[in-house]
Coordinates of C-alpha atoms in Angstrom, one line a residue:
M1 CA 116.2 75.9 116.0
T2 CA 117.1 78.8 113.6
M3 CA 114.9 79.5 110.6
T4 CA 116.9 79.0 107.1
T5 CA 116.9 81.7 104.4
A6 CA 114.7 79.1 102.4
E7 CA 112.0 78.6 105.2
A8 CA 112.1 82.7 105.3
D9 CA 111.4 82.9 101.5
K10 CA 108.9 80.9 101.7
I11 CA 107.1 82.9 103.8
L12 CA 107.8 85.6 102.1
S13 CA 106.2 84.2 99.0
A14 CA 103.1 83.0 100.5
N15 CA 101.9 85.8 102.6
F16 CA 102.8 88.8 100.5
A17 CA 100.5 90.9 98.1
P18 CA 101.5 90.6 94.5
W19 CA 102.8 94.1 94.8
V20 CA 105.4 93.4 97.2
L21 CA 106.7 90.2 95.9
D22 CA 106.9 92.6 92.7
L23 CA 110.0 94.5 94.5
G24 CA 112.0 91.4 94.0
L25 CA 113.0 91.0 97.6
T26 CA 115.1 88.2 98.9
V27 CA 116.1 86.9 102.2
E28 CA 119.9 87.3 102.4
A29 CA 120.2 86.3 106.3
V30 CA 117.9 85.4 109.3
G31 CA 118.8 85.0 113.2
Q32 CA 117.0 84.9 116.1
D33 CA 116.3 88.4 116.7
R34 CA 116.8 89.6 113.0
A35 CA 116.5 89.3 109.2
I36 CA 118.3 91.0 106.1
L37 CA 117.1 91.2 103.0
R38 CA 117.7 92.4 99.6
L39 CA 116.1 94.8 97.6
P40 CA 117.4 94.5 93.7
W41 CA 118.1 97.8 92.1
S42 CA 115.6 98.2 89.5
Q43 CA 114.8 101.6 87.2
R44 CA 110.5 100.3 87.7
L45 CA 111.2 101.3 91.4
A46 CA 113.0 104.4 90.9
R47 CA 111.3 108.1 90.8
E48 CA 112.0 111.3 89.3
G49 CA 116.3 111.4 89.1
G50 CA 116.7 108.0 89.2
A51 CA 116.5 107.6 92.9
L52 CA 114.5 104.4 94.6
S53 CA 111.2 105.6 95.6
G54 CA 110.8 105.8 99.7
Q55 CA 107.3 103.7 99.3
A56 CA 109.5 100.9 97.8
L57 CA 111.9 101.3 100.7
M58 CA 109.4 101.5 103.1
A59 CA 107.4 98.6 102.1
A60 CA 110.7 96.7 102.4
A61 CA 111.2 97.7 105.8
D62 CA 107.8 96.6 106.6
T63 CA 108.6 93.4 104.9
A64 CA 111.9 92.8 106.6
T65 CA 110.0 92.9 110.2
V66 CA 107.8 90.6 109.3
I67 CA 110.6 88.1 108.5
A68 CA 112.4 89.1 111.7
V69 CA 109.3 88.6 113.9
S70 CA 108.5 85.1 112.1
A71 CA 112.0 84.0 112.3
A72 CA 112.1 84.6 116.5
R73 CA 108.6 82.8 116.9
G74 CA 109.8 80.0 114.7
G75 CA 107.2 80.5 112.0
Y76 CA 104.6 82.8 110.5
G77 CA 101.7 83.9 112.3
P78 CA 99.2 86.7 111.5
M79 CA 100.3 90.2 112.5
T80 CA 99.6 93.7 111.6
T81 CA 101.7 96.5 111.4
V82 CA 100.6 99.5 114.1
Q83 CA 103.3 102.0 113.8
Q84 CA 105.9 102.6 111.3
S85 CA 108.5 105.9 111.6
T86 CA 110.8 106.3 108.6
S87 CA 113.9 108.9 108.2
F88 CA 115.6 108.8 104.9
Q89 CA 119.3 109.9 104.8
R90 CA 120.5 109.8 101.2
A91 CA 119.1 108.7 97.6
V92 CA 120.2 105.4 96.5
S93 CA 120.5 105.0 92.5
G94 CA 121.9 101.9 91.1
S95 CA 122.4 100.0 94.2
D96 CA 120.7 97.1 95.8
V97 CA 119.9 98.1 99.1
L98 CA 120.4 95.8 102.4
I99 CA 117.3 95.8 105.0
E100 CA 118.4 94.7 108.5
S101 CA 115.5 94.4 110.7
V102 CA 116.5 93.8 114.5
L103 CA 113.8 93.0 117.4
T104 CA 114.2 95.1 120.3
K105 CA 111.3 93.6 121.5
L106 CA 109.3 90.6 121.2
G107 CA 106.1 90.2 123.8
R108 CA 103.0 88.1 123.6
R109 CA 101.2 90.6 122.0
M110 CA 103.5 93.0 120.5
A111 CA 106.9 93.0 118.3
F112 CA 109.1 96.1 118.1
A113 CA 112.3 96.5 115.4
D114 CA 114.8 98.8 114.0
I115 CA 115.4 98.7 110.6
T116 CA 118.4 100.1 108.4
L117 CA 118.6 100.4 104.8
T118 CA 121.9 100.4 103.4
A119 CA 123.2 101.3 99.8
E120 CA 125.0 98.0 99.0
E121 CA 127.5 99.5 96.7
S122 CA 128.5 102.3 98.9
G123 CA 128.0 100.9 102.3
E124 CA 125.7 104.3 103.1
L125 CA 123.0 104.3 105.1
A126 CA 120.3 105.3 103.1
A127 CA 117.0 105.3 105.6
R128 CA 116.7 104.5 109.3
A129 CA 113.1 103.0 110.4
S130 CA 110.9 101.6 113.4
T131 CA 108.3 99.3 113.5
V132 CA 105.5 98.0 116.2
Y133 CA 103.7 95.0 115.2
A134 CA 100.8 93.5 116.9
L135 CA 100.9 89.8 117.1
L136 CA 97.6 88.3 116.0
G137 CA 98.1 84.8 116.5

């Protein structure tokens, strides 16, 4: 059974630090091997020059992966980031960002994902990331 966006939003609100919740992320879609989250544009998340900060984008990619892993496993379980690599391709200013995390491998103890971060307004790729998680429970 596929997790609903409402169930995924509950995982988000119940399991993340307040500063992550302050990003304003919402779950747009979940599937058996993926999750799409929205990072709303906010001047509070912008750096000098008006572009969204890399830190906010990296946190959004990390968070999207937790939701994707939770959806694939049928619910939230303890996990921790082992590795994250992010390549920024263009600045995003004045646009929400859609973050799609796709699991490339889900094992008993490890999960791997590729993430794309796309400026919604232009449809242009802003960044790519890859993550590795240790599944603790």
